[in-house]
Amino acid sequence: MKIAKTPLITAACMGLLTLLPLAVLAAAATENLIVNGNFESADGNGEVPGWKVSGDARYVKLIKENGSQFLRIELPEVTYCGVAQSFDVGSDWAGIYVSAKLRLAHLKKGPENHNTATVIYTFQDAQGQHVGDWSQSMVMQDQDWTEVKGKVDSLPPGAVKLLVQVGFMNAAGTLDIDDIVVGAAK
């Protein structure tokens, strides 16, 4: 699979995370900001539109199962590996919400609490520097397909880009990823 590489941001601490009821997500829904969040689009060369790999791309592949296609990251050793997208922050955004379906098997966590499988959503300023809290939804144990959700109620001052990353944060195992949705609350 050919996916461009970008550095994976290391979360030093977990930001405040508020779980959203599905009804709130539906009511706040605008368009999905994520490109190809269901991983159904791929070109003939194995490229997955919209996504960049952080880490070793050999461990990232598309899988078809029961009529659905999703992304799998399968790491034999504890390390960093994931996929990422970034996009401009809208001037009318009050906040953001995030959801993703994850399945995790054979988790080997790293030495720190945040060393696990995670969905990270952080903001950057015009110089590409991190601003605001570290916001993430972590998966702490093996699980079947589960929807994880989170939100950021207000954008940090100076935020011009939103970076969304999904993968292993200094951990190992098999992480399946599907149906990522990111929306702006206005």
mmCIF file of C-alpha atoms in Angstrom:
data_model
loop_
_atom_site.group_PDB
_atom_site.id
_atom_site.type_symbol
_atom_site.label_atom_id
_atom_site.label_comp_id
_atom_site.label_asym_id
_atom_site.label_seq_id
_atom_site.Cartn_x
_atom_site.Cartn_y
_atom_site.Cartn_z
ATOM 1 C CA MET A 1 0.000 0.000 0.000
ATOM 2 C CA LYS A 2 1.368 3.408 -0.918
ATOM 3 C CA ILE A 3 0.426 6.179 1.487
ATOM 4 C CA ALA A 4 2.508 9.337 1.986
ATOM 5 C CA LYS A 5 4.401 9.628 5.263
ATOM 6 C CA THR A 6 3.998 12.322 7.942
ATOM 7 C CA PRO A 7 5.317 12.443 11.517
ATOM 8 C CA LEU A 8 3.009 11.130 14.237
ATOM 9 C CA ILE A 9 2.531 13.602 17.040
ATOM 10 C CA THR A 10 3.255 12.141 20.446
ATOM 11 C CA ALA A 11 0.583 12.995 22.984
ATOM 12 C CA ALA A 12 2.273 13.778 26.281
ATOM 13 C CA CYS A 13 -0.994 13.810 28.143
ATOM 14 C CA MET A 14 -4.624 13.139 27.446
ATOM 15 C CA GLY A 15 -6.805 16.207 26.876
ATOM 16 C CA LEU A 16 -10.265 16.567 28.262
ATOM 17 C CA LEU A 17 -12.613 14.159 26.531
ATOM 18 C CA THR A 18 -16.363 14.336 26.654
ATOM 19 C CA LEU A 19 -18.382 11.462 25.225
ATOM 20 C CA LEU A 20 -21.290 12.523 23.064
ATOM 21 C CA PRO A 21 -24.618 10.792 22.818
ATOM 22 C CA LEU A 22 -25.414 9.780 19.252
ATOM 23 C CA ALA A 23 -28.422 12.144 19.186
ATOM 24 C CA VAL A 24 -26.139 15.119 19.897
ATOM 25 C CA LEU A 25 -23.823 14.091 17.063
ATOM 26 C CA ALA A 26 -26.747 13.784 14.668
ATOM 27 C CA ALA A 27 -28.161 17.160 15.701
ATOM 28 C CA ALA A 28 -24.787 18.881 15.300
ATOM 29 C CA ALA A 29 -24.023 17.084 12.059
ATOM 30 C CA THR A 30 -22.581 18.952 9.166
ATOM 31 C CA GLU A 31 -20.584 17.347 6.418
ATOM 32 C CA ASN A 32 -17.887 14.814 7.299
ATOM 33 C CA LEU A 33 -14.568 16.654 7.100
ATOM 34 C CA ILE A 34 -12.612 13.400 6.760
ATOM 35 C CA VAL A 35 -11.839 12.233 3.237
ATOM 36 C CA ASN A 36 -12.501 8.513 2.744
ATOM 37 C CA GLY A 37 -13.236 7.829 6.428
ATOM 38 C CA ASN A 38 -14.793 4.484 5.491
ATOM 39 C CA PHE A 39 -11.675 3.401 3.509
ATOM 40 C CA GLU A 40 -13.828 2.178 0.618
ATOM 41 C CA SER A 41 -11.947 4.301 -1.957
ATOM 42 C CA ALA A 42 -8.578 3.097 -3.209
ATOM 43 C CA ASP A 43 -6.880 3.452 -6.561
ATOM 44 C CA GLY A 44 -5.378 0.631 -8.618
ATOM 45 C CA ASN A 45 -1.955 1.175 -7.017
ATOM 46 C CA GLY A 46 -3.242 0.551 -3.497
ATOM 47 C CA GLU A 47 -3.275 4.237 -2.537
ATOM 48 C CA VAL A 48 -5.945 5.334 -0.085
ATOM 49 C CA PRO A 49 -7.102 8.885 -0.910
ATOM 50 C CA GLY A 50 -6.832 11.411 1.898
ATOM 51 C CA TRP A 51 -4.582 9.452 4.282
ATOM 52 C CA LYS A 52 -0.884 9.703 5.144
ATOM 53 C CA VAL A 53 0.997 7.043 7.101
ATOM 54 C CA SER A 54 3.052 7.913 10.169
ATOM 55 C CA GLY A 55 5.548 5.138 10.752
ATOM 56 C CA ASP A 56 6.294 2.034 8.709
ATOM 57 C CA ALA A 57 3.742 1.666 5.873
ATOM 58 C CA ARG A 58 4.479 -2.092 5.637
ATOM 59 C CA TYR A 59 2.214 -2.587 8.640
ATOM 60 C CA VAL A 60 -0.746 -0.664 7.171
ATOM 61 C CA LYS A 61 -3.114 -2.353 4.711
ATOM 62 C CA LEU A 62 -6.674 -2.427 3.431
ATOM 63 C CA ILE A 63 -8.744 -5.457 4.460
ATOM 64 C CA LYS A 64 -12.048 -6.694 3.053
ATOM 65 C CA GLU A 65 -14.308 -8.613 5.412
ATOM 66 C CA ASN A 66 -18.043 -9.376 5.238
ATOM 67 C CA GLY A 67 -18.527 -6.981 2.306
ATOM 68 C CA SER A 68 -16.821 -4.042 4.014
ATOM 69 C CA GLN A 69 -13.369 -2.574 3.533
ATOM 70 C CA PHE A 70 -11.391 -1.067 6.417
ATOM 71 C CA LEU A 71 -7.834 -0.157 7.352
ATOM 72 C CA ARG A 72 -5.679 -2.467 9.478
ATOM 73 C CA ILE A 73 -2.486 -1.583 11.339
ATOM 74 C CA GLU A 74 -0.725 -4.728 12.509
ATOM 75 C CA LEU A 75 2.399 -4.085 14.585
ATOM 76 C CA PRO A 76 4.508 -6.968 15.915
ATOM 77 C CA GLU A 77 6.543 -4.722 18.241
ATOM 78 C CA VAL A 78 5.760 -1.689 20.384
ATOM 79 C CA THR A 79 6.244 1.446 18.259
ATOM 80 C CA TYR A 80 4.403 4.363 16.669
ATOM 81 C CA CYS A 81 2.314 3.819 13.534
ATOM 82 C CA GLY A 82 -0.884 5.380 12.277
ATOM 83 C CA VAL A 83 -2.681 7.327 9.591
ATOM 84 C CA ALA A 84 -3.425 11.035 9.569
ATOM 85 C CA GLN A 85 -5.341 13.818 7.851
ATOM 86 C CA SER A 86 -5.296 17.543 8.434
ATOM 87 C CA PHE A 87 -7.490 20.342 7.178
ATOM 88 C CA ASP A 88 -8.195 24.031 7.676
ATOM 89 C CA VAL A 89 -10.328 25.135 10.606
ATOM 90 C CA GLY A 90 -13.480 27.024 9.595
ATOM 91 C CA SER A 91 -13.944 30.539 10.942
ATOM 92 C CA ASP A 92 -17.518 29.617 11.951
ATOM 93 C CA TRP A 93 -16.580 26.530 13.997
ATOM 94 C CA ALA A 94 -17.546 26.541 17.667
ATOM 95 C CA GLY A 95 -15.945 23.121 18.242
ATOM 96 C CA ILE A 96 -15.573 19.664 16.698
ATOM 97 C CA TYR A 97 -16.837 16.139 17.262
ATOM 98 C CA VAL A 98 -15.119 12.896 16.290
ATOM 99 C CA SER A 99 -16.252 9.287 16.012
ATOM 100 C CA ALA A 100 -14.574 6.143 14.695
ATOM 101 C CA LYS A 101 -15.156 2.408 14.767
ATOM 102 C CA LEU A 102 -12.183 0.465 16.109
ATOM 103 C CA ARG A 103 -11.451 -3.208 16.699
ATOM 104 C CA LEU A 104 -8.367 -4.167 18.673
ATOM 105 C CA ALA A 105 -6.647 -7.522 19.238
ATOM 106 C CA HIS A 106 -3.401 -8.624 20.903
ATOM 107 C CA LEU A 107 -2.727 -5.194 22.461
ATOM 108 C CA LYS A 108 0.751 -4.702 23.922
ATOM 109 C CA LYS A 109 0.850 -1.332 25.675
ATOM 110 C CA GLY A 110 3.961 0.771 26.061
ATOM 111 C CA PRO A 111 5.297 2.002 29.423
ATOM 112 C CA GLU A 112 3.060 5.085 29.791
ATOM 113 C CA ASN A 113 -0.736 5.217 30.203
ATOM 114 C CA HIS A 114 -1.287 6.846 26.785
ATOM 115 C CA ASN A 115 0.818 4.160 25.017
ATOM 116 C CA THR A 116 -2.087 2.321 23.386
ATOM 117 C CA ALA A 117 -4.362 2.487 20.348
ATOM 118 C CA THR A 118 -5.820 5.964 20.000
ATOM 119 C CA VAL A 119 -7.715 8.537 17.958
ATOM 120 C CA ILE A 120 -5.992 11.918 18.394
ATOM 121 C CA TYR A 121 -7.523 15.224 17.306
ATOM 122 C CA THR A 122 -5.398 18.290 17.904
ATOM 123 C CA PHE A 123 -5.046 21.813 16.571
ATOM 124 C CA GLN A 124 -2.123 23.668 15.029
ATOM 125 C CA ASP A 125 -1.367 27.349 14.553
ATOM 126 C CA ALA A 126 -0.212 29.054 11.332
ATOM 127 C CA GLN A 127 3.384 27.890 12.014
ATOM 128 C CA GLY A 128 2.316 24.247 12.369
ATOM 129 C CA GLN A 129 2.829 24.208 16.150
ATOM 130 C CA HIS A 130 0.436 22.418 18.501
ATOM 131 C CA VAL A 131 -2.060 24.699 20.303
ATOM 132 C CA GLY A 132 -4.625 23.824 22.971
ATOM 133 C CA ASP A 133 -5.166 20.579 24.846
ATOM 134 C CA TRP A 134 -4.215 17.114 23.634
ATOM 135 C CA SER A 135 -7.554 15.522 22.804
ATOM 136 C CA GLN A 136 -7.801 11.805 22.226
ATOM 137 C CA SER A 137 -9.976 8.751 22.571
ATOM 138 C CA MET A 138 -7.915 5.800 23.790
ATOM 139 C CA VAL A 139 -8.639 2.077 23.562
ATOM 140 C CA MET A 140 -7.160 0.385 26.611
ATOM 141 C CA GLN A 141 -7.908 -3.304 25.930
ATOM 142 C CA ASP A 142 -8.799 -5.761 23.189
ATOM 143 C CA GLN A 143 -12.327 -5.227 21.882
ATOM 144 C CA ASP A 144 -14.619 -6.142 19.009
ATOM 145 C CA TRP A 145 -15.881 -3.353 16.735
ATOM 146 C CA THR A 146 -16.709 -0.431 19.033
ATOM 147 C CA GLU A 147 -17.589 3.167 18.227
ATOM 148 C CA VAL A 148 -15.454 5.689 20.113
ATOM 149 C CA LYS A 149 -16.546 9.315 20.306
ATOM 150 C CA GLY A 150 -15.166 12.582 21.531
ATOM 151 C CA LYS A 151 -15.462 16.318 21.134
ATOM 152 C CA VAL A 152 -13.720 19.614 21.667
ATOM 153 C CA ASP A 153 -16.216 22.251 22.860
ATOM 154 C CA SER A 154 -14.219 25.316 21.831
ATOM 155 C CA LEU A 155 -11.271 25.857 19.537
ATOM 156 C CA PRO A 156 -8.017 27.024 21.110
ATOM 157 C CA PRO A 157 -6.813 30.551 20.275
ATOM 158 C CA GLY A 158 -4.688 30.638 17.131
ATOM 159 C CA ALA A 159 -5.991 27.325 15.727
ATOM 160 C CA VAL A 160 -5.927 27.246 11.914
ATOM 161 C CA LYS A 161 -5.552 23.488 11.250
ATOM 162 C CA LEU A 162 -7.092 20.341 12.711
ATOM 163 C CA LEU A 163 -4.967 17.176 12.704
ATOM 164 C CA VAL A 164 -6.704 13.807 13.108
ATOM 165 C CA GLN A 165 -4.550 10.711 13.701
ATOM 166 C CA VAL A 166 -5.565 7.100 14.323
ATOM 167 C CA GLY A 167 -3.150 4.334 15.232
ATOM 168 C CA PHE A 168 -0.759 3.006 17.841
ATOM 169 C CA MET A 169 0.923 5.443 20.210
ATOM 170 C CA ASN A 170 3.988 3.430 21.238
ATOM 171 C CA ALA A 171 2.041 0.168 21.402
ATOM 172 C CA ALA A 172 1.572 -3.009 19.326
ATOM 173 C CA GLY A 173 -1.181 -5.352 18.200
ATOM 174 C CA THR A 174 -3.800 -5.436 15.454
ATOM 175 C CA LEU A 175 -5.957 -2.321 15.101
ATOM 176 C CA ASP A 176 -8.823 -2.228 12.594
ATOM 177 C CA ILE A 177 -10.194 1.223 11.729
ATOM 178 C CA ASP A 178 -13.397 2.191 9.922
ATOM 179 C CA ASP A 179 -16.096 4.850 9.580
ATOM 180 C CA ILE A 180 -14.175 7.867 10.867
ATOM 181 C CA VAL A 181 -16.356 10.979 11.067
ATOM 182 C CA VAL A 182 -15.204 14.476 12.007
ATOM 183 C CA GLY A 183 -17.662 17.339 12.001
ATOM 184 C CA ALA A 184 -17.712 20.971 12.981
ATOM 185 C CA ALA A 185 -20.125 22.195 15.620
ATOM 186 C CA LYS A 186 -21.301 25.669 14.614
#
